[in-house]
XYZ file of C-alpha atoms in Angstrom:
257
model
C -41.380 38.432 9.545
C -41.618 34.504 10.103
C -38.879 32.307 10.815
C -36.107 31.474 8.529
C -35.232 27.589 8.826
C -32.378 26.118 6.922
C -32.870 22.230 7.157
C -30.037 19.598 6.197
C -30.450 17.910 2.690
C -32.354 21.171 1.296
C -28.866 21.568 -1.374
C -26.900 19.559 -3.852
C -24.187 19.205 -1.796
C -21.919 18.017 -4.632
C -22.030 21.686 -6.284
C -20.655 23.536 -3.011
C -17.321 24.457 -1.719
C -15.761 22.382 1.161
C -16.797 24.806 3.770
C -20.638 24.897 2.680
C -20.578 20.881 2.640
C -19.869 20.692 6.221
C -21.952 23.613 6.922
C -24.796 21.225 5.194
C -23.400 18.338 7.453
C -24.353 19.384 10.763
C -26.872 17.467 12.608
C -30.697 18.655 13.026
C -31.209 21.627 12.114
C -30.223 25.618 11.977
C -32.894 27.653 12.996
C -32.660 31.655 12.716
C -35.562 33.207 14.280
C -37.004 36.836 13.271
C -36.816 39.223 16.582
C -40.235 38.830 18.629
C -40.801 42.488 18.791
C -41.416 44.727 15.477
C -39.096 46.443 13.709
C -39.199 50.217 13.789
C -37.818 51.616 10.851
C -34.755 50.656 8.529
C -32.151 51.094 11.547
C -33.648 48.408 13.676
C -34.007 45.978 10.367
C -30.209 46.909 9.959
C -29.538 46.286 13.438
C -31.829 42.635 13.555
C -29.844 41.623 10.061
C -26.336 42.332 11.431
C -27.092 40.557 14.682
C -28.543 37.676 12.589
C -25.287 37.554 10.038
C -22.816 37.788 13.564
C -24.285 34.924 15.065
C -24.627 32.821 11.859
C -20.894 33.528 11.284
C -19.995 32.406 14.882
C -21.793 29.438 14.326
C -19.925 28.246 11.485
C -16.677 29.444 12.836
C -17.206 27.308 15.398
C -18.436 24.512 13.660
C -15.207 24.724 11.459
C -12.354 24.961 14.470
C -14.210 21.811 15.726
C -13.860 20.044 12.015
C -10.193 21.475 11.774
C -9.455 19.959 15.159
C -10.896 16.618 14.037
C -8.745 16.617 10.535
C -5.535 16.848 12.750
C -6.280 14.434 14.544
C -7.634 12.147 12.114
C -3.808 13.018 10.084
C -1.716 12.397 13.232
C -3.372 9.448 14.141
C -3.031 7.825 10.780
C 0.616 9.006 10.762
C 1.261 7.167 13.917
C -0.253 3.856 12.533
C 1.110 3.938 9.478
C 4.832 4.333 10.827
C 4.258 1.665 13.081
C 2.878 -0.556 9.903
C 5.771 0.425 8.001
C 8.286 0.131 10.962
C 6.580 -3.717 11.085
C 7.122 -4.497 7.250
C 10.719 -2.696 7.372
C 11.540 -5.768 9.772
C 10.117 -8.758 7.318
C 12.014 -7.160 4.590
C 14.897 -7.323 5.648
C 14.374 -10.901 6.406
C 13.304 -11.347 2.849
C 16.125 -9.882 1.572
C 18.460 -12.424 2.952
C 16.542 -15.286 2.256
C 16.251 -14.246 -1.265
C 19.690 -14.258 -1.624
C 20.337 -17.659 -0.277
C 17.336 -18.739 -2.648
C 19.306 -17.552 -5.774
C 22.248 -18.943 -4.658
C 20.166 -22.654 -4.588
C 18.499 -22.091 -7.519
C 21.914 -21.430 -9.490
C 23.123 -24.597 -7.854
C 20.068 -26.833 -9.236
C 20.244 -25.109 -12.584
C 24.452 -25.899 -12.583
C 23.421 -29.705 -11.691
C 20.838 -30.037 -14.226
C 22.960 -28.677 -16.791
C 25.443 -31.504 -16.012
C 23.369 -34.053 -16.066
C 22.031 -32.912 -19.946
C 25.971 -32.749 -20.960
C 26.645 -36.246 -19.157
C 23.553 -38.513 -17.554
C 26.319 -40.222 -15.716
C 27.412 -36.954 -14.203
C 25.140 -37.431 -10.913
C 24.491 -39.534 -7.418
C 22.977 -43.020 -7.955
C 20.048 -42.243 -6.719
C 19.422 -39.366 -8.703
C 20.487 -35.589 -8.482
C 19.691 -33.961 -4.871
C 17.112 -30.580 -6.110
C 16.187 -27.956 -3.814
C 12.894 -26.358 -4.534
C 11.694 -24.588 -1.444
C 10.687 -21.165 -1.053
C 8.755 -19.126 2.068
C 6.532 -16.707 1.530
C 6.459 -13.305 3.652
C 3.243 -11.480 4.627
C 2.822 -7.635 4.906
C 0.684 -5.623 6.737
C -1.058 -2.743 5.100
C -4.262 -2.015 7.647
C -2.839 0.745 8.267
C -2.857 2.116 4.715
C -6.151 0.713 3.908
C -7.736 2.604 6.976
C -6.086 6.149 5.850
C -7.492 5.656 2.523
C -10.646 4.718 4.242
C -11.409 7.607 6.550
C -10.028 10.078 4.141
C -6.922 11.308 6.188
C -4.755 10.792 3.297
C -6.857 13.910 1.871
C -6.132 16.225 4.571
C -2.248 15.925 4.618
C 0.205 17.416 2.007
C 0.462 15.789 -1.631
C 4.042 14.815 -1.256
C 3.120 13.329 2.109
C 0.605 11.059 1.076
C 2.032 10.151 -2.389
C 5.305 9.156 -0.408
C 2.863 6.853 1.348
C 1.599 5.841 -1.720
C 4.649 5.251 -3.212
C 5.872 2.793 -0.174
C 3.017 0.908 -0.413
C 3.003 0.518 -4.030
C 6.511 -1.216 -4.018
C 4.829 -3.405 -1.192
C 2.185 -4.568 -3.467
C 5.014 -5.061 -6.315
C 6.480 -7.333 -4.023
C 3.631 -9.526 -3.184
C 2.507 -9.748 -6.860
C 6.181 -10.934 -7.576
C 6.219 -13.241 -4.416
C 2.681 -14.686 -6.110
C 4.597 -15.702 -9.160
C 7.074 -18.182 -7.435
C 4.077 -19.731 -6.013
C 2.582 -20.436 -9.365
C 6.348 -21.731 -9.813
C 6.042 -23.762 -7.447
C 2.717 -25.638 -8.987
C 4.256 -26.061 -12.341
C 7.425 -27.755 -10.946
C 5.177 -29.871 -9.205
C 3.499 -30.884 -12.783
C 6.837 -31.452 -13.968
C 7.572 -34.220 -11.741
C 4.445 -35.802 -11.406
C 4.340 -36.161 -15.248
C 8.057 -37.225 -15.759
C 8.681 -39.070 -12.762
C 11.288 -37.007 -11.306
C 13.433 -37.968 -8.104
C 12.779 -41.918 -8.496
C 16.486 -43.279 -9.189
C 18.227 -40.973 -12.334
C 17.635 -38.242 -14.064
C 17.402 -38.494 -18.082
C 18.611 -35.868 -20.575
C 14.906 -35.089 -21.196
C 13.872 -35.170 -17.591
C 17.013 -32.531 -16.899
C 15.604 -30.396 -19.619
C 12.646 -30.377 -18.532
C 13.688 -29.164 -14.758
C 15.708 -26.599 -16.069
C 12.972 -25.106 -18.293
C 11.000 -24.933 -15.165
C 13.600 -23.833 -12.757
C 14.826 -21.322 -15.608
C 11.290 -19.206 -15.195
C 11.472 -19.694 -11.102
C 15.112 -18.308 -12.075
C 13.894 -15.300 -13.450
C 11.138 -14.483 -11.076
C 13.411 -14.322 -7.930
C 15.566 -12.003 -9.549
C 12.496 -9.536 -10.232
C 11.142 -10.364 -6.656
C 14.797 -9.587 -5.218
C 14.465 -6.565 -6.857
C 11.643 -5.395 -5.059
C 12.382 -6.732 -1.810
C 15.302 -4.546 -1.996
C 13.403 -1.727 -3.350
C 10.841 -2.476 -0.506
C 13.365 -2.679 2.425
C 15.516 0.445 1.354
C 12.340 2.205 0.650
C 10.998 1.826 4.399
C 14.455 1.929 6.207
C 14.882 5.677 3.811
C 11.562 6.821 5.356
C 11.887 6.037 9.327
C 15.069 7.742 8.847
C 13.619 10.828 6.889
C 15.504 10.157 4.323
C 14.971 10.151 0.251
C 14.405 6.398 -0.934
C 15.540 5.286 -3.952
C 13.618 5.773 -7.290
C 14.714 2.479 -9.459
C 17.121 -0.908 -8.498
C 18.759 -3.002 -11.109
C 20.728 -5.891 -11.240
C 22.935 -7.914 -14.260
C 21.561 -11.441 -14.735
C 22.534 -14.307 -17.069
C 21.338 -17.490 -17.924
C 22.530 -20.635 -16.438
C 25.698 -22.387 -17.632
């Protein structure tokens, strides 16, 4: 008989099962060599064939406990990073959550004076109404994330465990989609009062109106954005303490007086 050689990239590796793709992913090659002597009759064949199928099925025994020992490790080390991560982002949320409430508390405060000031022009300082239109932006990590998804770890824990991750991450993004909008805000405000002269000396009844039509849409985003940071921070703080997070937030808004 003449040697048997199985050589990597000789299958569609697409069509097998899990096990035969890493069997296929070894490096070099398998070779299974026919016994040197000849075979005397069926028993020694037998005997050749069984020795032949032992060995091949130690081989890929092997070669499997060594995978299996490299997906747990892969898992545990992306479940180490990714607390960390999360532990990180739990921190700026929190942050965000205050500040977000001292921004809605402004922003009701400009829309109140501009509201005035379209009732009564004469309703405001001298040297025209005092507006506050500052915001900070907060950055997230999500390397972490990004790197499970990457190496495939994410595939080699339990569903719920990785769509929990999933799910924290998602509200993250929801977050920094929402935080994007006050930017653009921002950048409309600003074409506000370059084009109406807002700030030098008083406000008119059309300049007011115009403001508040601006500040009106800010208005609205930081109440979405609030929502998420909340949904964000309780979402994280729920997880480090192994806890349930919460599914939906909402919150009763009005318009301005």
């Amino acid at each position: 008989m003449g040697a048997l050689e199985f050589v990597e990239g000789g299958a569609d590796v697409c069509l097998l099962r899990p096990w035969q793709r890493r069997f296929l992913e070894w490096e070099g090659t398998l070779d299974v060599h026919a016994p040197h002597e000849p075979i005397h009759g069926v028993k020694d064949f037998l005997l050749h064939l069984l020795t032949i199928t032992v060995g091949l099925l130690i081989a890929v025994g092997i070669e499997g406990c060594v995978e299996l020992h490299r997906e747990h490790k892969l898992v545990k080390e992306a479940r180490a990073t990714l607390r960390e991560e999360i532990e990180d982002n739990s921190k700026v949320m929190e942050g965000a959550v205050a500040d977000l409430e001292k921004a809605k508390g402004q922003m009701q405060k400009n829309m109140d004076l501009l509201t005035r000031i379209q009732v009564n022009p004469k309703d405001q300082e001298p040297d025209g109404p005092s507006i506050d239109a500052s915001f900070s932006n907060k950055s997230l990590k999500g390397t972490a994330w990004k790197t499970a998804e990457t190496t495939g770890a994410l595939g080699f824990m339990p569903y719920t465990e990785a769509q929990r991750y999933a799910d924290l991450y998602l509200a993250q993004d929801a977050f920094l989609a929402a935080q994007d909008k006050i930017v653009e805000d921002e950048a409309q405000l600003l074409g506000v009062i370059g084009k109406t002269n807002f700030g030098h000396g008083s406000a008119t009844q059309e300049q007011a109106g115009l403001m508040k039509e601006r500040f009106g849409i800010w208005q609205g985003h930081l109440v979405y954005l609030d929502l998420m940071a909340k949904l964000t921070s309780l979402s994280d703080k729920a997880f480090l303490e192994g806890k349930e997070g919460p599914k939906s937030l909402h919150e009763d808004f009005g318009g301005g007086k």
